[in-house]
Short mmCIF file of C-alpha atoms in Angstrom, two decimals:
data_model
loop_
_atom_site.label_atom_id
_atom_site.label_comp_id
_atom_site.label_asym_id
_atom_site.label_seq_id
_atom_site.Cartn_x
_atom_site.Cartn_y
_atom_site.Cartn_z
CA MET A 1412 22.14 -48.59 -18.85
CA PHE A 1413 22.29 -45.17 -20.53
CA SER A 1414 25.49 -44.11 -22.24
CA PRO A 1415 27.55 -41.33 -20.53
CA THR A 1416 26.46 -38.91 -23.27
CA ILE A 1417 22.76 -39.58 -22.73
CA GLN A 1418 23.16 -39.35 -18.95
CA LYS A 1419 24.93 -36.02 -19.34
CA MET A 1420 22.15 -34.74 -21.61
CA LYS A 1421 19.53 -35.80 -19.06
CA LYS A 1422 21.38 -33.97 -16.30
CA ILE A 1423 21.56 -30.81 -18.42
CA ALA A 1424 17.84 -31.06 -19.23
CA LEU A 1425 16.93 -31.51 -15.57
CA PHE A 1426 19.14 -28.60 -14.54
CA THR A 1427 17.51 -26.39 -17.16
CA LEU A 1428 14.04 -27.44 -16.02
CA PHE A 1429 14.74 -26.78 -12.34
CA SER A 1430 16.36 -23.45 -13.16
CA ALA A 1431 13.29 -22.40 -15.12
CA ILE A 1432 11.02 -23.44 -12.26
CA ALA A 1433 13.15 -21.47 -9.79
CA LEU A 1434 13.07 -18.35 -11.96
CA THR A 1435 9.32 -18.64 -12.43
CA THR A 1436 8.77 -19.05 -8.71
CA THR A 1437 10.92 -15.99 -7.97
CA ALA A 1438 8.99 -13.93 -10.51
CA GLN A 1439 5.67 -15.02 -9.07
CA THR A 1440 6.58 -14.37 -5.45
CA PHE A 1441 8.20 -10.94 -5.89
CA GLU A 1442 5.36 -8.63 -4.93
CA ILE A 1443 4.64 -5.50 -6.91
CA GLU A 1444 2.41 -3.07 -5.00
CA GLY A 1445 0.77 -0.18 -6.81
CA HIS A 1446 1.39 2.87 -4.58
CA ARG A 1447 -1.84 4.81 -4.08
CA GLY A 1448 -3.01 2.76 -7.06
CA ALA A 1449 -0.62 3.95 -9.75
CA ARG A 1450 0.18 7.52 -8.72
CA GLY A 1451 2.69 8.08 -11.47
CA LEU A 1452 0.06 7.41 -14.12
CA MET A 1453 -3.36 8.30 -12.66
CA PRO A 1454 -4.73 10.56 -9.90
CA GLU A 1455 -3.61 9.03 -6.61
CA ASN A 1456 -5.88 7.03 -4.33
CA THR A 1457 -8.76 7.15 -6.80
CA ILE A 1458 -10.72 4.35 -8.42
CA PRO A 1459 -9.21 5.09 -11.88
CA ALA A 1460 -5.73 4.71 -10.36
CA PHE A 1461 -6.57 1.37 -8.78
CA LYS A 1462 -8.08 0.06 -12.01
CA LYS A 1463 -4.94 1.13 -13.88
CA ALA A 1464 -2.81 -0.79 -11.39
CA LEU A 1465 -4.99 -3.84 -11.88
CA ASP A 1466 -4.57 -3.56 -15.64
CA LEU A 1467 -0.80 -3.53 -15.11
CA GLY A 1468 -0.92 -6.77 -13.15
CA VAL A 1469 0.05 -5.69 -9.64
CA SER A 1470 -0.18 -8.28 -6.90
CA THR A 1471 -1.26 -5.70 -4.32
CA LEU A 1472 -3.13 -2.39 -4.27
CA GLU A 1473 -1.55 -0.02 -1.74
CA LEU A 1474 -3.73 2.76 -0.34
CA ASP A 1475 -4.25 5.10 2.61
CA VAL A 1476 -7.33 5.71 4.72
CA CYS A 1477 -8.64 8.51 6.91
CA ILE A 1478 -11.93 9.05 8.75
CA THR A 1479 -14.69 11.54 7.90
CA LYS A 1480 -16.88 13.58 10.24
CA ASP A 1481 -19.69 11.05 9.80
CA LYS A 1482 -17.34 8.16 10.65
CA GLN A 1483 -16.89 6.89 7.10
CA VAL A 1484 -13.56 5.42 5.97
CA VAL A 1485 -12.25 7.50 3.06
CA VAL A 1486 -9.29 6.72 0.81
CA SER A 1487 -6.81 9.60 1.14
CA HIS A 1488 -3.12 10.00 1.95
CA GLU A 1489 -3.55 13.25 3.86
CA PRO A 1490 -6.38 13.97 6.32
CA TYR A 1491 -6.97 17.21 4.38
CA MET A 1492 -7.34 18.50 0.81
CA ASN A 1493 -3.88 18.65 -0.75
CA ALA A 1494 -3.21 21.88 -2.63
CA LEU A 1495 -0.98 20.04 -5.12
CA TYR A 1496 -3.92 18.56 -6.97
CA VAL A 1497 -7.31 19.11 -5.29
CA SER A 1498 -9.91 21.54 -6.66
CA LYS A 1499 -12.83 22.97 -4.72
CA PRO A 1500 -16.47 22.38 -5.70
CA ASP A 1501 -16.47 25.69 -7.60
CA GLY A 1502 -13.52 24.48 -9.68
CA THR A 1503 -10.85 26.72 -8.17
CA PRO A 1504 -7.65 25.13 -6.83
CA VAL A 1505 -7.23 24.54 -3.12
CA THR A 1506 -4.42 26.86 -1.97
CA LYS A 1507 -1.52 25.92 0.26
CA GLU A 1508 -2.74 28.41 2.86
CA GLU A 1509 -6.17 26.80 3.15
CA GLU A 1510 -5.44 23.09 2.65
CA LYS A 1511 -5.03 22.19 6.34
CA SER A 1512 -8.33 23.92 7.18
CA LEU A 1513 -10.09 21.49 4.84
CA ASN A 1514 -9.80 18.75 7.45
CA LEU A 1515 -11.45 15.51 6.28
CA PHE A 1516 -12.28 14.60 9.89
CA GLN A 1517 -14.42 17.74 10.02
CA MET A 1518 -16.12 17.08 6.67
CA THR A 1519 -18.85 14.59 5.77
CA ALA A 1520 -18.36 12.00 3.06
CA ASP A 1521 -20.81 13.88 0.83
CA GLU A 1522 -18.85 17.12 1.25
CA ILE A 1523 -15.55 15.39 0.45
CA ARG A 1524 -16.94 13.84 -2.72
CA LYS A 1525 -17.58 17.33 -4.16
CA TYR A 1526 -13.84 18.07 -4.27
CA ASP A 1527 -11.99 16.98 -7.41
CA SER A 1528 -8.72 15.03 -7.10
CA GLY A 1529 -7.57 14.67 -10.68
CA LYS A 1530 -8.54 17.21 -13.30
CA ARG A 1531 -5.55 19.47 -12.52
CA GLY A 1532 -3.06 16.63 -12.56
CA ASN A 1533 -0.01 16.69 -10.30
CA THR A 1534 3.11 18.58 -11.35
CA GLN A 1535 5.28 16.12 -9.41
CA PHE A 1536 4.09 13.37 -11.74
CA PRO A 1537 4.06 14.72 -15.32
CA GLN A 1538 2.93 11.38 -16.79
CA GLN A 1539 -0.17 11.37 -14.62
CA GLN A 1540 -3.34 11.48 -16.71
CA LYS A 1541 -5.66 14.37 -15.88
CA GLN A 1542 -9.14 13.14 -15.09
CA GLU A 1543 -12.12 14.34 -13.09
CA THR A 1544 -12.40 12.11 -10.06
CA PHE A 1545 -12.63 12.22 -6.25
CA LYS A 1546 -11.57 10.61 -2.99
CA PRO A 1547 -13.68 7.43 -2.73
CA LEU A 1548 -14.94 5.73 0.38
CA LEU A 1549 -13.05 2.52 1.14
CA LYS A 1550 -16.17 0.41 0.69
CA ASP A 1551 -16.78 1.90 -2.75
CA MET A 1552 -13.15 1.47 -3.77
CA ILE A 1553 -13.14 -2.21 -2.81
CA ALA A 1554 -16.48 -2.84 -4.51
CA ALA A 1555 -15.30 -1.14 -7.71
CA CYS A 1556 -12.01 -3.06 -7.78
CA GLU A 1557 -13.60 -6.43 -7.05
CA ALA A 1558 -16.18 -5.85 -9.79
CA TYR A 1559 -13.42 -4.82 -12.22
CA ILE A 1560 -11.37 -7.93 -11.42
CA LYS A 1561 -14.40 -10.10 -12.14
CA GLU A 1562 -15.35 -8.21 -15.29
CA LYS A 1563 -11.83 -8.40 -16.77
CA GLY A 1564 -11.09 -11.93 -15.58
CA LEU A 1565 -8.06 -10.74 -13.60
CA LYS A 1566 -6.33 -12.51 -10.75
CA SER A 1567 -7.43 -11.48 -7.28
CA VAL A 1568 -5.13 -9.08 -5.46
CA HIS A 1569 -4.24 -8.11 -1.93
CA TYR A 1570 -5.12 -4.75 -0.42
CA ASN A 1571 -2.37 -3.04 1.58
CA ILE A 1572 -4.26 -0.50 3.66
CA GLU A 1573 -2.36 2.15 5.57
CA ILE A 1574 -4.01 3.76 8.55
CA LYS A 1575 -2.80 7.38 8.42
CA SER A 1576 -2.25 8.07 12.08
CA GLU A 1577 -0.02 10.34 14.15
CA GLU A 1578 -0.11 10.75 17.91
CA LYS A 1579 -0.13 14.56 17.66
CA GLU A 1580 -3.24 14.34 15.47
CA TYR A 1581 -5.38 12.19 17.79
CA GLY A 1582 -8.76 13.92 18.11
CA ILE A 1583 -7.77 16.62 15.58
CA SER A 1584 -7.63 15.08 12.11
CA GLN A 1585 -8.53 11.56 13.21
CA PRO A 1586 -10.51 9.83 15.96
CA ASN A 1587 -9.43 10.34 19.56
CA THR A 1588 -8.07 6.81 19.87
CA VAL A 1589 -6.40 4.26 17.59
CA GLU A 1590 -8.95 1.77 18.89
CA GLU A 1591 -11.84 3.72 17.34
CA PHE A 1592 -9.91 4.39 14.13
CA SER A 1593 -8.94 0.73 13.82
CA ASP A 1594 -12.41 -0.62 14.55
CA LEU A 1595 -13.94 1.55 11.84
CA VAL A 1596 -11.38 0.34 9.29
CA TYR A 1597 -11.56 -3.31 10.36
CA GLN A 1598 -15.34 -3.43 10.13
CA GLU A 1599 -15.26 -1.95 6.64
CA ILE A 1600 -12.60 -4.39 5.44
CA ILE A 1601 -14.12 -7.54 6.84
CA ARG A 1602 -17.53 -6.83 5.30
CA GLN A 1603 -16.09 -7.12 1.80
CA LEU A 1604 -12.81 -9.01 1.83
CA PRO A 1605 -11.44 -12.28 3.21
CA ALA A 1606 -8.83 -11.52 5.86
CA ASN A 1607 -6.11 -13.41 3.96
CA ARG A 1608 -6.20 -10.79 1.20
CA VAL A 1609 -5.58 -7.84 3.51
CA ILE A 1610 -2.40 -6.17 4.76
CA LEU A 1611 -2.64 -3.47 7.41
CA GLN A 1612 0.27 -1.03 7.62
CA SER A 1613 1.05 2.08 9.62
CA PHE A 1614 3.90 4.31 10.80
CA ASP A 1615 2.02 4.62 14.10
CA PHE A 1616 3.09 1.61 16.13
CA ASN A 1617 0.17 2.17 18.51
CA VAL A 1618 -2.08 1.13 15.62
CA LEU A 1619 -0.11 -2.04 14.91
CA LYS A 1620 0.02 -2.95 18.60
CA HIS A 1621 -3.76 -2.60 18.83
CA TRP A 1622 -4.35 -4.82 15.80
CA LYS A 1623 -1.99 -7.47 17.18
CA LYS A 1624 -3.77 -7.39 20.53
CA GLN A 1625 -7.19 -7.70 18.91
CA MET A 1626 -6.07 -10.57 16.71
CA ASP A 1627 -4.48 -12.41 19.62
CA ALA A 1628 -7.74 -12.01 21.55
CA GLY A 1629 -9.75 -13.36 18.61
CA LYS A 1630 -11.63 -10.08 18.15
CA TYR A 1631 -10.05 -9.41 14.74
CA LYS A 1632 -9.40 -12.05 12.13
CA LYS A 1633 -5.76 -12.70 11.30
CA ILE A 1634 -4.49 -10.00 8.94
CA VAL A 1635 -0.92 -9.40 7.76
CA LEU A 1636 0.69 -6.54 9.70
CA SER A 1637 3.32 -4.33 8.07
CA ALA A 1638 5.54 -1.95 10.04
CA LEU A 1639 6.25 1.22 8.08
CA ILE A 1640 9.50 2.92 8.98
CA VAL A 1641 11.91 5.41 7.44
CA SER A 1642 15.29 4.23 8.69
CA LYS A 1643 14.75 2.31 11.93
CA SER A 1644 16.65 -0.98 12.01
CA PRO A 1645 14.80 -4.28 12.10
CA ALA A 1646 16.05 -4.93 15.65
CA ASN A 1647 14.77 -1.59 16.95
CA THR A 1648 11.53 -1.96 15.00
CA PHE A 1649 10.83 -5.35 16.55
CA LYS A 1650 11.82 -4.06 20.00
CA ASP A 1651 9.57 -0.99 19.80
CA LEU A 1652 6.65 -3.03 18.50
CA GLY A 1653 7.05 -5.77 21.09
CA PHE A 1654 6.37 -8.43 18.46
CA LEU A 1655 7.50 -9.51 15.01
CA PRO A 1656 5.47 -7.91 12.21
CA ASP A 1657 4.78 -9.92 9.08
CA VAL A 1658 6.42 -7.24 6.94
CA TYR A 1659 9.26 -4.75 7.48
CA SER A 1660 8.55 -1.83 5.12
CA SER A 1661 11.29 0.78 5.06
CA TYR A 1662 12.18 3.70 2.81
CA PHE A 1663 14.01 1.95 -0.01
CA LYS A 1664 17.09 4.20 0.02
CA ASN A 1665 17.83 3.18 3.60
CA LEU A 1666 17.46 -0.56 3.04
CA THR A 1667 20.59 -2.73 3.26
CA LYS A 1668 21.38 -6.37 2.56
CA GLU A 1669 22.11 -6.85 6.26
CA GLN A 1670 18.62 -5.60 7.15
CA VAL A 1671 17.02 -7.92 4.61
CA ASP A 1672 18.96 -10.88 6.01
CA ALA A 1673 18.09 -9.92 9.60
CA CYS A 1674 14.39 -9.89 8.72
CA HIS A 1675 14.50 -13.14 6.79
CA GLU A 1676 16.25 -14.85 9.71
CA LYS A 1677 13.07 -14.15 11.67
CA SER A 1678 10.72 -14.97 8.75
CA VAL A 1679 9.74 -11.31 8.32
CA LYS A 1680 9.17 -10.18 4.73
CA VAL A 1681 10.83 -7.03 3.37
CA ILE A 1682 8.85 -4.74 1.06
CA PRO A 1683 10.31 -1.20 0.81
CA TRP A 1684 8.66 2.01 -0.39
CA THR A 1685 8.51 3.88 -2.84
CA VAL A 1686 10.74 2.60 -5.66
CA ASN A 1687 10.17 4.34 -8.99
CA GLU A 1688 13.23 3.92 -11.21
CA ILE A 1689 13.89 0.61 -12.98
CA GLU A 1690 17.54 0.46 -11.92
CA GLU A 1691 16.54 1.08 -8.30
CA MET A 1692 13.94 -1.69 -8.58
CA LYS A 1693 16.64 -4.07 -9.79
CA GLN A 1694 18.88 -3.06 -6.90
CA ILE A 1695 16.12 -3.70 -4.36
CA LYS A 1696 15.45 -7.11 -5.87
CA ALA A 1697 19.18 -7.89 -5.79
CA LEU A 1698 19.21 -7.17 -2.04
CA GLY A 1699 16.80 -10.06 -1.62
CA ALA A 1700 13.67 -8.03 -0.82
CA ASP A 1701 10.34 -9.81 -1.19
CA GLY A 1702 8.76 -7.05 -3.26
CA LEU A 1703 8.44 -3.30 -3.57
CA ILE A 1704 5.92 -0.48 -3.58
CA THR A 1705 5.95 1.80 -6.63
CA ASP A 1706 4.11 4.71 -8.25
CA TYR A 1707 4.90 3.14 -11.62
CA PRO A 1708 3.73 -0.49 -11.80
CA ASP A 1709 4.38 -0.36 -15.56
CA ARG A 1710 8.11 0.08 -14.95
CA ALA A 1711 8.23 -2.91 -12.62
CA LYS A 1712 7.85 -5.12 -15.69
CA GLY A 1713 11.40 -4.07 -16.50
CA ILE A 1714 12.76 -6.21 -13.66
#
């Protein structure tokens, strides 16, 4: 028999061990997603930005995709050339007046590549490094990131791919149907990545409904589906979708503890966007969220 003192010491040691394991597990499972790569530090949605995010140890690369005139999947947040940071082939800045006329859906992949996305920087992100770069095709972005992971001996990551779709833009800045848009993206993804490393997100619930239908029919492999919303409650999100998404992704300022609990009761993860200040990151983690999306993956180390 152990003396009471030794038994007490053993209990303390075990408690310390289990506490350490719990903390480690929490740290490992809290997902940090690099928004548009690492927009706060490098030109958004470009290969340099994604490599920077990988260097900073993100668990997921978050990105946006649009479709070109020649039906290529291009990595871009807007379906046009944003005047904030894009320069024309002759080096002059794209103006606000002309940006919407530079519609990616009416431009070939080769034409898009001639526009620079980084040498001017972005005044909204003063820390962003200025660098000549361009909007890559999804297939090239994935290939570059996978090669970089292998070269650097990094852990594999997930890809959170947002289909930039709006009903009013069907047939204007994107394909006529979400079915065509989705098929083009799915085919590109599945050629290069295992389905269990892919998240598909969208604000357009028609897109998510199509993916769910295709997966249920066995036409698409099972991929995590994330519902992007601004302020819609979990209950209304689930009702409007007609099914439970894998992830509820709301604007972080509108997220509440009650919403987190409501999602977790139904085994739906909560990963809000876009959280950039360390104190706000801590607050989101304290709510019980499963992760967050940020322009500054370097700051996430502070939590």
